[in-house]
mmCIF file of C-alpha atoms and ligand atoms in Angstrom:
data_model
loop_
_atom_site.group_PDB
_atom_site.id
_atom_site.type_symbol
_atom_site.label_atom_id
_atom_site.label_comp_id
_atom_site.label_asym_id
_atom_site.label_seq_id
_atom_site.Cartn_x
_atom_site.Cartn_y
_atom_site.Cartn_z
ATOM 1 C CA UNK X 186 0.000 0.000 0.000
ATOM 2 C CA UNK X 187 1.544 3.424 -0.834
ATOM 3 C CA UNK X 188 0.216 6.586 0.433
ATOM 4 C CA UNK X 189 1.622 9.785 -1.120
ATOM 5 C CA UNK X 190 1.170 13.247 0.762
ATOM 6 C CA UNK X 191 0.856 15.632 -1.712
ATOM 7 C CA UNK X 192 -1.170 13.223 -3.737
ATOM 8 C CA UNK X 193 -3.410 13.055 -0.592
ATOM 9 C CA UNK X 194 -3.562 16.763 -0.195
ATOM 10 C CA UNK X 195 -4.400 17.094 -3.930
ATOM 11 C CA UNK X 196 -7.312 15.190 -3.592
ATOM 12 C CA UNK X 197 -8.373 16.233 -0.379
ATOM 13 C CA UNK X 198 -9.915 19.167 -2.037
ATOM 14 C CA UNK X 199 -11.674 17.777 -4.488
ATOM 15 C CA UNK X 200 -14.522 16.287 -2.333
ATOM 16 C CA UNK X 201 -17.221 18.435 0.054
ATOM 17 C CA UNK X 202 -16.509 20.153 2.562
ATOM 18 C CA UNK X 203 -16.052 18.582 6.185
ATOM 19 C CA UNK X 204 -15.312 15.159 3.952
ATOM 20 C CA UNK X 205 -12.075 12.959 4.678
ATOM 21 C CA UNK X 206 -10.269 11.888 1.449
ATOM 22 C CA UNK X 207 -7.244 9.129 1.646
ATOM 23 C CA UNK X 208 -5.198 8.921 -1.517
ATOM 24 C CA UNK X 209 -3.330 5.450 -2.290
ATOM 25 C CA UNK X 210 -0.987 5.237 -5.967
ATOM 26 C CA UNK X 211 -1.802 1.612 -4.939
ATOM 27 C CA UNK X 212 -3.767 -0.798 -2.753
ATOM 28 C CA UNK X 213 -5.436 -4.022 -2.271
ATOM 29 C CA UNK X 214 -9.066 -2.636 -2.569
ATOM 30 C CA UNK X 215 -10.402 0.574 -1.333
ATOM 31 C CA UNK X 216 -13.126 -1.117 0.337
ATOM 32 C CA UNK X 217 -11.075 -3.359 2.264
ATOM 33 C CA UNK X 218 -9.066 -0.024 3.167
ATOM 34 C CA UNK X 219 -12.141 1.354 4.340
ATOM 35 C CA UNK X 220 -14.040 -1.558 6.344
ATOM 36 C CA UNK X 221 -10.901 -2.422 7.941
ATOM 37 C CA UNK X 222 -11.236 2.041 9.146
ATOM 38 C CA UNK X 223 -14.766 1.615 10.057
ATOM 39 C CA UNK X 224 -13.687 -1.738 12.648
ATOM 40 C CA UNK X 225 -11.146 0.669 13.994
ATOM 41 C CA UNK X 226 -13.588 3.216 15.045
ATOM 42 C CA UNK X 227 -13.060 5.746 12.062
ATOM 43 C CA UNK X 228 -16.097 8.054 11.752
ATOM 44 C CA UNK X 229 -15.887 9.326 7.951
ATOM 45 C CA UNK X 230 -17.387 10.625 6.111
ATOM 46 C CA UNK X 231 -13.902 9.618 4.293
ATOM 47 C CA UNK X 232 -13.343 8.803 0.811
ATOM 48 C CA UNK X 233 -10.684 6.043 0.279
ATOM 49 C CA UNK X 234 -9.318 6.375 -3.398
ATOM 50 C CA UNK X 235 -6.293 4.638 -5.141
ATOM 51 C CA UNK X 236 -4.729 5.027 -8.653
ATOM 52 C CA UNK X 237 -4.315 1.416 -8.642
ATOM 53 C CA UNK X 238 -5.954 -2.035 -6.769
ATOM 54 C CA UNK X 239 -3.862 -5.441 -7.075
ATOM 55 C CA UNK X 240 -6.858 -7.037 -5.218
ATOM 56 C CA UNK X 241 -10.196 -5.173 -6.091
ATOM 57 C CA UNK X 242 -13.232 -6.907 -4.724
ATOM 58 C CA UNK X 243 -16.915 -6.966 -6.993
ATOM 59 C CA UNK X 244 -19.880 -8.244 -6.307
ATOM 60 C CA UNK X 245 -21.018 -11.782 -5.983
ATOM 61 C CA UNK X 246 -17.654 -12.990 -4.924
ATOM 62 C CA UNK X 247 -15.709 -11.872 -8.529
ATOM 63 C CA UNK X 248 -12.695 -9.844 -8.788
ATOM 64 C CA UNK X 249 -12.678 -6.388 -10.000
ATOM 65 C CA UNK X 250 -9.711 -5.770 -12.378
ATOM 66 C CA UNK X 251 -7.396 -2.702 -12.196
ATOM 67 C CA UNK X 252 -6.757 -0.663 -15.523
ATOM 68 C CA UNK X 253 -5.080 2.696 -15.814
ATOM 69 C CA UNK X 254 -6.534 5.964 -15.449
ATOM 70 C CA UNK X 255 -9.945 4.478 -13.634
ATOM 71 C CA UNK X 256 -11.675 6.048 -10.342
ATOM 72 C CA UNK X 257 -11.371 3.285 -7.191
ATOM 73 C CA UNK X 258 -12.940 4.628 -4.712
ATOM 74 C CA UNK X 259 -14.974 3.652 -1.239
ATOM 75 C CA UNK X 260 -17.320 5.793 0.974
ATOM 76 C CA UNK X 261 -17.082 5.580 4.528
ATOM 77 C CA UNK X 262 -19.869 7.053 6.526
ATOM 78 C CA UNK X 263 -22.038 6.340 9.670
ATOM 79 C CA UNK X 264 -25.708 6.580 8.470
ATOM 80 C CA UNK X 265 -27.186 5.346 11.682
ATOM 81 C CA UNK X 266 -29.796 3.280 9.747
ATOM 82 C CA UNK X 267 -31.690 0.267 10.476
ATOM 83 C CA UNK X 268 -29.958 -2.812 7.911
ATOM 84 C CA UNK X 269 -33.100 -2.591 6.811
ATOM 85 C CA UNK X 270 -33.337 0.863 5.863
ATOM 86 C CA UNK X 271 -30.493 0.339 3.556
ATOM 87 C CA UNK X 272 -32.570 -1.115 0.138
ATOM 88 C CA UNK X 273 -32.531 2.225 -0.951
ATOM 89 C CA UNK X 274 -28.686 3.019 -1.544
ATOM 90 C CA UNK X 275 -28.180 0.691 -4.116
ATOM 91 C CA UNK X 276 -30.298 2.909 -6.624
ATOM 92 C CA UNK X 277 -29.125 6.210 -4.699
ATOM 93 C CA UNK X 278 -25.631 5.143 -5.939
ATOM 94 C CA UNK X 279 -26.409 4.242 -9.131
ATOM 95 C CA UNK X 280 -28.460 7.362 -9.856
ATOM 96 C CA UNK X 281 -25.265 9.432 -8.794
ATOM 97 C CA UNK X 282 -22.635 7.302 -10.906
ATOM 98 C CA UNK X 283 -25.303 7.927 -14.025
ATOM 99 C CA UNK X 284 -25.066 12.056 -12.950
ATOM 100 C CA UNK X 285 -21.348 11.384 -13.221
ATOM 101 C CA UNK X 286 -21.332 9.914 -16.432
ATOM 102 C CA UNK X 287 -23.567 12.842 -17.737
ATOM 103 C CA UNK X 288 -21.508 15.673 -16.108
ATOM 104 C CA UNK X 289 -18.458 14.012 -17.822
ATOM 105 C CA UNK X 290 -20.331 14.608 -21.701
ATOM 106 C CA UNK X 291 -21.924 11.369 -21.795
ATOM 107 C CA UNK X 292 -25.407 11.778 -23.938
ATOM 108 C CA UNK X 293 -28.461 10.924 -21.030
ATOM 109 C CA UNK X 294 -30.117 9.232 -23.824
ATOM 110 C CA UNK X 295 -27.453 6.273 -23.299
ATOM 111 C CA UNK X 296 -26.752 5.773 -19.553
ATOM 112 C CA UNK X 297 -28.993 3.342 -18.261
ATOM 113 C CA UNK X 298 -29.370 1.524 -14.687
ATOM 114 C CA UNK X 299 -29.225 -2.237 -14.558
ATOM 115 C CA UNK X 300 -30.758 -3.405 -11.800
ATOM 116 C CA UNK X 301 -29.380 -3.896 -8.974
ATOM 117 C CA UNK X 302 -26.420 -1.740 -9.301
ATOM 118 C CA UNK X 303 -24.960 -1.057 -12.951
ATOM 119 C CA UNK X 304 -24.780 1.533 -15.016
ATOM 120 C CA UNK X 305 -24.514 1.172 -18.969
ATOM 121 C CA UNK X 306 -22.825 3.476 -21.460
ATOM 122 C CA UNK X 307 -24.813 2.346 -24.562
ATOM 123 C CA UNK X 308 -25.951 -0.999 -23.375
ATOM 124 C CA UNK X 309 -22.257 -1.696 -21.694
ATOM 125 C CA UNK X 310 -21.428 -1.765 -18.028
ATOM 126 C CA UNK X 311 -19.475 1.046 -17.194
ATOM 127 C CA UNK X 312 -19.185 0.937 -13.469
ATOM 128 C CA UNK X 313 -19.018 -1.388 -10.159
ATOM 129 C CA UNK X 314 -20.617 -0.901 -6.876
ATOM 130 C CA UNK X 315 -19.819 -2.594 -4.018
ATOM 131 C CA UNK X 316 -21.489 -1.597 -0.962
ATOM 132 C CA UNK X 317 -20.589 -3.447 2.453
ATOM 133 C CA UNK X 318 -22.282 -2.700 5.979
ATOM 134 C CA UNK X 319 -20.804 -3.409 9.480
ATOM 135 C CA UNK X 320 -24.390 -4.460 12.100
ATOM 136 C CA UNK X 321 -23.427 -3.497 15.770
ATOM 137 C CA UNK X 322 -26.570 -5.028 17.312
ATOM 138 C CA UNK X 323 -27.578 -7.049 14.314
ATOM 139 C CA UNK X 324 -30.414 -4.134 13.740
ATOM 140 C CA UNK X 325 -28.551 -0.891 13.144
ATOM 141 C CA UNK X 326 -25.289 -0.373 10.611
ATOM 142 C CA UNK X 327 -22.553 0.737 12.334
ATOM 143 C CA UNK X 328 -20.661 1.641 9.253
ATOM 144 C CA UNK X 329 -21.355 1.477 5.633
ATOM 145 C CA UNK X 330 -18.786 1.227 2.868
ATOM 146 C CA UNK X 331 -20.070 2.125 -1.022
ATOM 147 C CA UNK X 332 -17.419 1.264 -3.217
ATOM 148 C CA UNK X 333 -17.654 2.547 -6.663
ATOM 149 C CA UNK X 334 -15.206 1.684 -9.719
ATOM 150 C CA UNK X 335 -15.960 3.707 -12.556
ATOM 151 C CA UNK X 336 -14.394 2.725 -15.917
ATOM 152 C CA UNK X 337 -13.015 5.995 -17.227
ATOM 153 C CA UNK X 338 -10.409 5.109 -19.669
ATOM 154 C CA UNK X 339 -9.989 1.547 -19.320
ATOM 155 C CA UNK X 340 -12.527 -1.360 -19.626
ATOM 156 C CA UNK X 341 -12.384 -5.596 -19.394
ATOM 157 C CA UNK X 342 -12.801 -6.825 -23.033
ATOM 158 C CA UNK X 343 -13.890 -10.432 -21.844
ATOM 159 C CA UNK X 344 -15.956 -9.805 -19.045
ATOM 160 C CA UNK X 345 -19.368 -11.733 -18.834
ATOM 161 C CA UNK X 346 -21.325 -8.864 -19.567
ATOM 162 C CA UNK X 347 -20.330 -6.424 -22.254
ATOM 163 C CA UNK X 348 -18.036 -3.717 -20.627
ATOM 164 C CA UNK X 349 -16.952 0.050 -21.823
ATOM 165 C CA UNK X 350 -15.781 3.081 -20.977
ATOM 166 C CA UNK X 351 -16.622 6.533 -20.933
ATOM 167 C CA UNK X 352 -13.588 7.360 -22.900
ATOM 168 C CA UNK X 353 -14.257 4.755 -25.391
ATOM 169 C CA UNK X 354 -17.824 6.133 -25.831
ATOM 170 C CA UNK X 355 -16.782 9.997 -26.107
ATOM 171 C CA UNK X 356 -13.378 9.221 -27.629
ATOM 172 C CA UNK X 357 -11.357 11.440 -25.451
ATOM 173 C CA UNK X 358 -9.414 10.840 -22.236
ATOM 174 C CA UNK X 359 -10.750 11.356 -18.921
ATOM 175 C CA UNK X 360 -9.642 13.096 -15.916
ATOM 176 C CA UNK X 361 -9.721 10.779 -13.184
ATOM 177 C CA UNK X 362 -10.249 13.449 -10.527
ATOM 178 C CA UNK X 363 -11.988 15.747 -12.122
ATOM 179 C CA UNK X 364 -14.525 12.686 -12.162
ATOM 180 C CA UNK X 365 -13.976 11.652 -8.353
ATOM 181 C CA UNK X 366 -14.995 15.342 -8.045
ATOM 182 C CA UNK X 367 -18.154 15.329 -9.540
ATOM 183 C CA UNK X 368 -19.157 11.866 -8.011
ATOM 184 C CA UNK X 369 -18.218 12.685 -4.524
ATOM 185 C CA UNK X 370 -20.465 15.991 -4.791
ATOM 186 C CA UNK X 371 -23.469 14.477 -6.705
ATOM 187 C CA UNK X 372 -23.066 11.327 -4.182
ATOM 188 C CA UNK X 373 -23.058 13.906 -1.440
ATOM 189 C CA UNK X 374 -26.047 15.875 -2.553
ATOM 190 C CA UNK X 375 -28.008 12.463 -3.243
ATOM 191 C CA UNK X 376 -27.469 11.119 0.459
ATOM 192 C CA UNK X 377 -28.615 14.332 1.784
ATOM 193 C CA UNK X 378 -32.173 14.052 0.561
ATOM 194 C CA UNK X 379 -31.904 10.209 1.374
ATOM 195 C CA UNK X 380 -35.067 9.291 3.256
ATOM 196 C CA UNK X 381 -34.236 5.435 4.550
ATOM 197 C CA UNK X 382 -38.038 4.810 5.945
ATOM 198 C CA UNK X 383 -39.657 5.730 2.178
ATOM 199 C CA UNK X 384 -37.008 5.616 -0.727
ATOM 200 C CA UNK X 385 -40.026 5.312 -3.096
ATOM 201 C CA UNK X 386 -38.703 8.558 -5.056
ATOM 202 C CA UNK X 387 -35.210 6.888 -5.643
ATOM 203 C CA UNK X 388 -36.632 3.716 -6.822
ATOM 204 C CA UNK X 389 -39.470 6.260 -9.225
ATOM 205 C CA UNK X 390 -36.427 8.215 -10.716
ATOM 206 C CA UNK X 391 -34.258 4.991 -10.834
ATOM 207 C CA UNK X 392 -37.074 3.513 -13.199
ATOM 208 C CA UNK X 393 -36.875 6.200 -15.378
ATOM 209 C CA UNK X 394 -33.512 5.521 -16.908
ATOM 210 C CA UNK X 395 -33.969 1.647 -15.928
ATOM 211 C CA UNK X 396 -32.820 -0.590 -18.574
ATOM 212 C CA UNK X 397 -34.540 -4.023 -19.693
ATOM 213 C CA UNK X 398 -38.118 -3.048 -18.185
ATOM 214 C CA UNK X 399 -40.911 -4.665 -20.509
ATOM 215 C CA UNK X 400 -38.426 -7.289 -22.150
ATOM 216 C CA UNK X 401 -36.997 -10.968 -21.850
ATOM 217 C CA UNK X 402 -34.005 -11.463 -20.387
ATOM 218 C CA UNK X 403 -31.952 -14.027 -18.292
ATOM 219 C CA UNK X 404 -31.153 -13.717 -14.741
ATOM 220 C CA UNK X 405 -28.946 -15.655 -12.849
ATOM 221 C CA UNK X 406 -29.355 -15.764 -8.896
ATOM 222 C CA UNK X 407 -26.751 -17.796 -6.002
ATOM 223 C CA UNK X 408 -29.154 -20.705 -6.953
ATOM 224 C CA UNK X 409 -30.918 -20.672 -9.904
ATOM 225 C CA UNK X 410 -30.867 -19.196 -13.568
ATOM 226 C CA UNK X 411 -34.243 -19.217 -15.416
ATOM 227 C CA UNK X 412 -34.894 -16.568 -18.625
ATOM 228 C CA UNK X 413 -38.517 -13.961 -17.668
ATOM 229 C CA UNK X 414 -39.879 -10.468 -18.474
ATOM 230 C CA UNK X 415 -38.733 -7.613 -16.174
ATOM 231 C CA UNK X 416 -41.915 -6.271 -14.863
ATOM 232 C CA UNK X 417 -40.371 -3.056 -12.709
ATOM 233 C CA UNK X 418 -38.656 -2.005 -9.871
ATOM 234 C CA UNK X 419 -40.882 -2.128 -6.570
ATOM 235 C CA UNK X 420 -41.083 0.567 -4.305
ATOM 236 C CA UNK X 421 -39.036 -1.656 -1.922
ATOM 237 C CA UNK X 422 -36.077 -2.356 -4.205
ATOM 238 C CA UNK X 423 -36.753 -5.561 -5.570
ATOM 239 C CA UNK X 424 -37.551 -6.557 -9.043
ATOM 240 C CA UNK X 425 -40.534 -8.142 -10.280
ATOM 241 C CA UNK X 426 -39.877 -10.711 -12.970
ATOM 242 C CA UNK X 427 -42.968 -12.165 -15.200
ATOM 243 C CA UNK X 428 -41.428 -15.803 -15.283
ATOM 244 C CA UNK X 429 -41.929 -17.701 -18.476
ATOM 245 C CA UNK X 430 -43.633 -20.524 -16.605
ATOM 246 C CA UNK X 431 -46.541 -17.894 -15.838
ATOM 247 C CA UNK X 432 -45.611 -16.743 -12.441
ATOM 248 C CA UNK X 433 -44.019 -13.697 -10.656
ATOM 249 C CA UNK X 434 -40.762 -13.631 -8.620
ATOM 250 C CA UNK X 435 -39.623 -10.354 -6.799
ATOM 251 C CA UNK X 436 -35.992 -10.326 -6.863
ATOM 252 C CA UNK X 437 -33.263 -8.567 -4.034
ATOM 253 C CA UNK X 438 -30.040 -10.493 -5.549
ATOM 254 C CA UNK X 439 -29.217 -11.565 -8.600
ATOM 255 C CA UNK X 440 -27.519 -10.388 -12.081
ATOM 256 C CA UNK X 441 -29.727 -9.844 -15.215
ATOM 257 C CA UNK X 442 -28.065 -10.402 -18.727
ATOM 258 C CA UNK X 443 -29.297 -9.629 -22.092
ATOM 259 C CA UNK X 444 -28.812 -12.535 -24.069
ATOM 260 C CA UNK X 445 -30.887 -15.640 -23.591
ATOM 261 C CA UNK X 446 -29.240 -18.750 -25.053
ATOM 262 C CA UNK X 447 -30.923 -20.508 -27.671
ATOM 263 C CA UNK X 448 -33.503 -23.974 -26.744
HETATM 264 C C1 BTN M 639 -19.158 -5.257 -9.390
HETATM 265 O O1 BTN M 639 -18.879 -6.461 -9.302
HETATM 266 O O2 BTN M 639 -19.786 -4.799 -10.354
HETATM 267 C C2 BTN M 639 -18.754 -4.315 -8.282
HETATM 268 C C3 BTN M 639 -17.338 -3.853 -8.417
HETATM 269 C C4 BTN M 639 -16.945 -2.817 -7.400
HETATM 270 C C5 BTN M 639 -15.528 -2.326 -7.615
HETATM 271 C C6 BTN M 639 -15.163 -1.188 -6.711
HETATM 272 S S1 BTN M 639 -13.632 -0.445 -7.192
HETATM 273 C C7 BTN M 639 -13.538 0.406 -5.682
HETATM 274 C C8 BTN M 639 -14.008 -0.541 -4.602
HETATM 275 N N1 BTN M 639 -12.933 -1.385 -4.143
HETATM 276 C C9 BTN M 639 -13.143 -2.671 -4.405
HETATM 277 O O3 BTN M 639 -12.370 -3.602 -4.124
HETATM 278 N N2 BTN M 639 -14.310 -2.826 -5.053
HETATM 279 C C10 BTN M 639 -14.979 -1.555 -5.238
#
């Protein structure tokens, strides 16, 4: 792990006011960086950001690759939520990665939100969120950690699910704080007007630049995979699927994908 002082002091300007920023050239994973804070007592709000992760973490287990000139970054705050309360942040996130995307030049016509947590550049995923909680009592979050990768000028080209960049879609290189800027303010503005107890309004506005609603797709859970119709997104988070053998499922986990192999 290497932590450089004037590259810290750089950044610590970029984000709001009264907001912690640690910068790292390199790192395992921000979010370990920033879990391992929150068991030490750290209060945040603090952004942990590298330049480079040799073990970044994604969702479901997978491992998030490191490419030059991308944003790795994790959130560390104390939202003094229920666990349950937290269904909302998820959409809160991805709604402020799309703002990011659209501040950078990117046309609003072509960012979309994947449900749960993706955003696409023309149909491709373009970011990773990885948000990890810390229960005190088993009821309340002590800490939470958002982790957010955002592929600026660098992209997998044999991921699972067609990846891109933002470069790649505007053909011009991207300042990698200048974007950490603009997320950690949009981010900032969206968790003030977070309401935990009714986060009907995210999961309205997240619909409106959903992507998939009304069509086939297949989704792949822990347990299962089975092709259906995305239905919407509920006012509780989850996703109501029309399954092809006639009944309804309301998802909280899983991964969508657009292609549905053939028989
Ligand atoms: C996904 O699988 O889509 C989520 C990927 C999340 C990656 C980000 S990069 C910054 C932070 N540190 C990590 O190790 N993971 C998250």
């Amino acid at each position: 792990m290497s932590f450089n002082r004037s590259a810290h002091n750089e950044w610590a300007t970029l984000a709001p006011f009264g907001t912690d920023v640690r910068y790292f050239e390199k790192c395992d994973s921000t979010n370990t960086l920033a879990v391992d804070a929150g068991n030490k007592g750290e209060k945040g709000p603090t952004w942990f950001v590298a330049g480079q992760q040799t073990a970044g973490r994604g969702r479901r287990g997978n491992t998030w690759k490191s490419y030059d000139q991308n944003l790795y970054s994790s959130y560390l705050f104390r939202p003094n939520v229920a666990l349950s309360e937290l269904a909302g942040l998820p959409f809160i996130v991805s709604l402020a990665v799309r703002d990011t995307f659209i501040a950078l030049g990117c046309d609003s016509k072509d960012v979309h939100c994947k449900w749960p947590n993706d955003v696409l550049i023309d149909e491709k995923k373009a970011n990773g969120i990885l948000i990890e909680t810390s229960a005190a009592s088993g009821q309340l979050s002590e800490f939470v950690v958002i982790g957010i990768g955002l592929n600026l000028n660098g992209y997998p080209k044999d991921n699972e699910y067609p990846a891109t960049s933002v470069s790649q879609q505007l053909s011009s290189k991207i300042d990698v704080a200048s974007a950490f800027k603009v997320l950690s303010h949009v981010l900032d503005i969206r968790l003030s007007k977070w309401t935990p107890s009714d986060i009907s309004m995210v999961t309205a506005e997240w619909s409106k630049s959903a992507w998939g609603i009304g069509t086939r797709r297949l989704i792949k859970t822990t347990n299962e995979s089975f092709n259906g119709t995305i239905v919407r997104l509920e006012s509780d988070g989850g996703l109501l699927v029309h399954l092809d053998n006639g009944t309804e499922k309301c998802l909280y986990a899983g991964d969508i994908f657009s292609t549905i192999p053939a028989g």
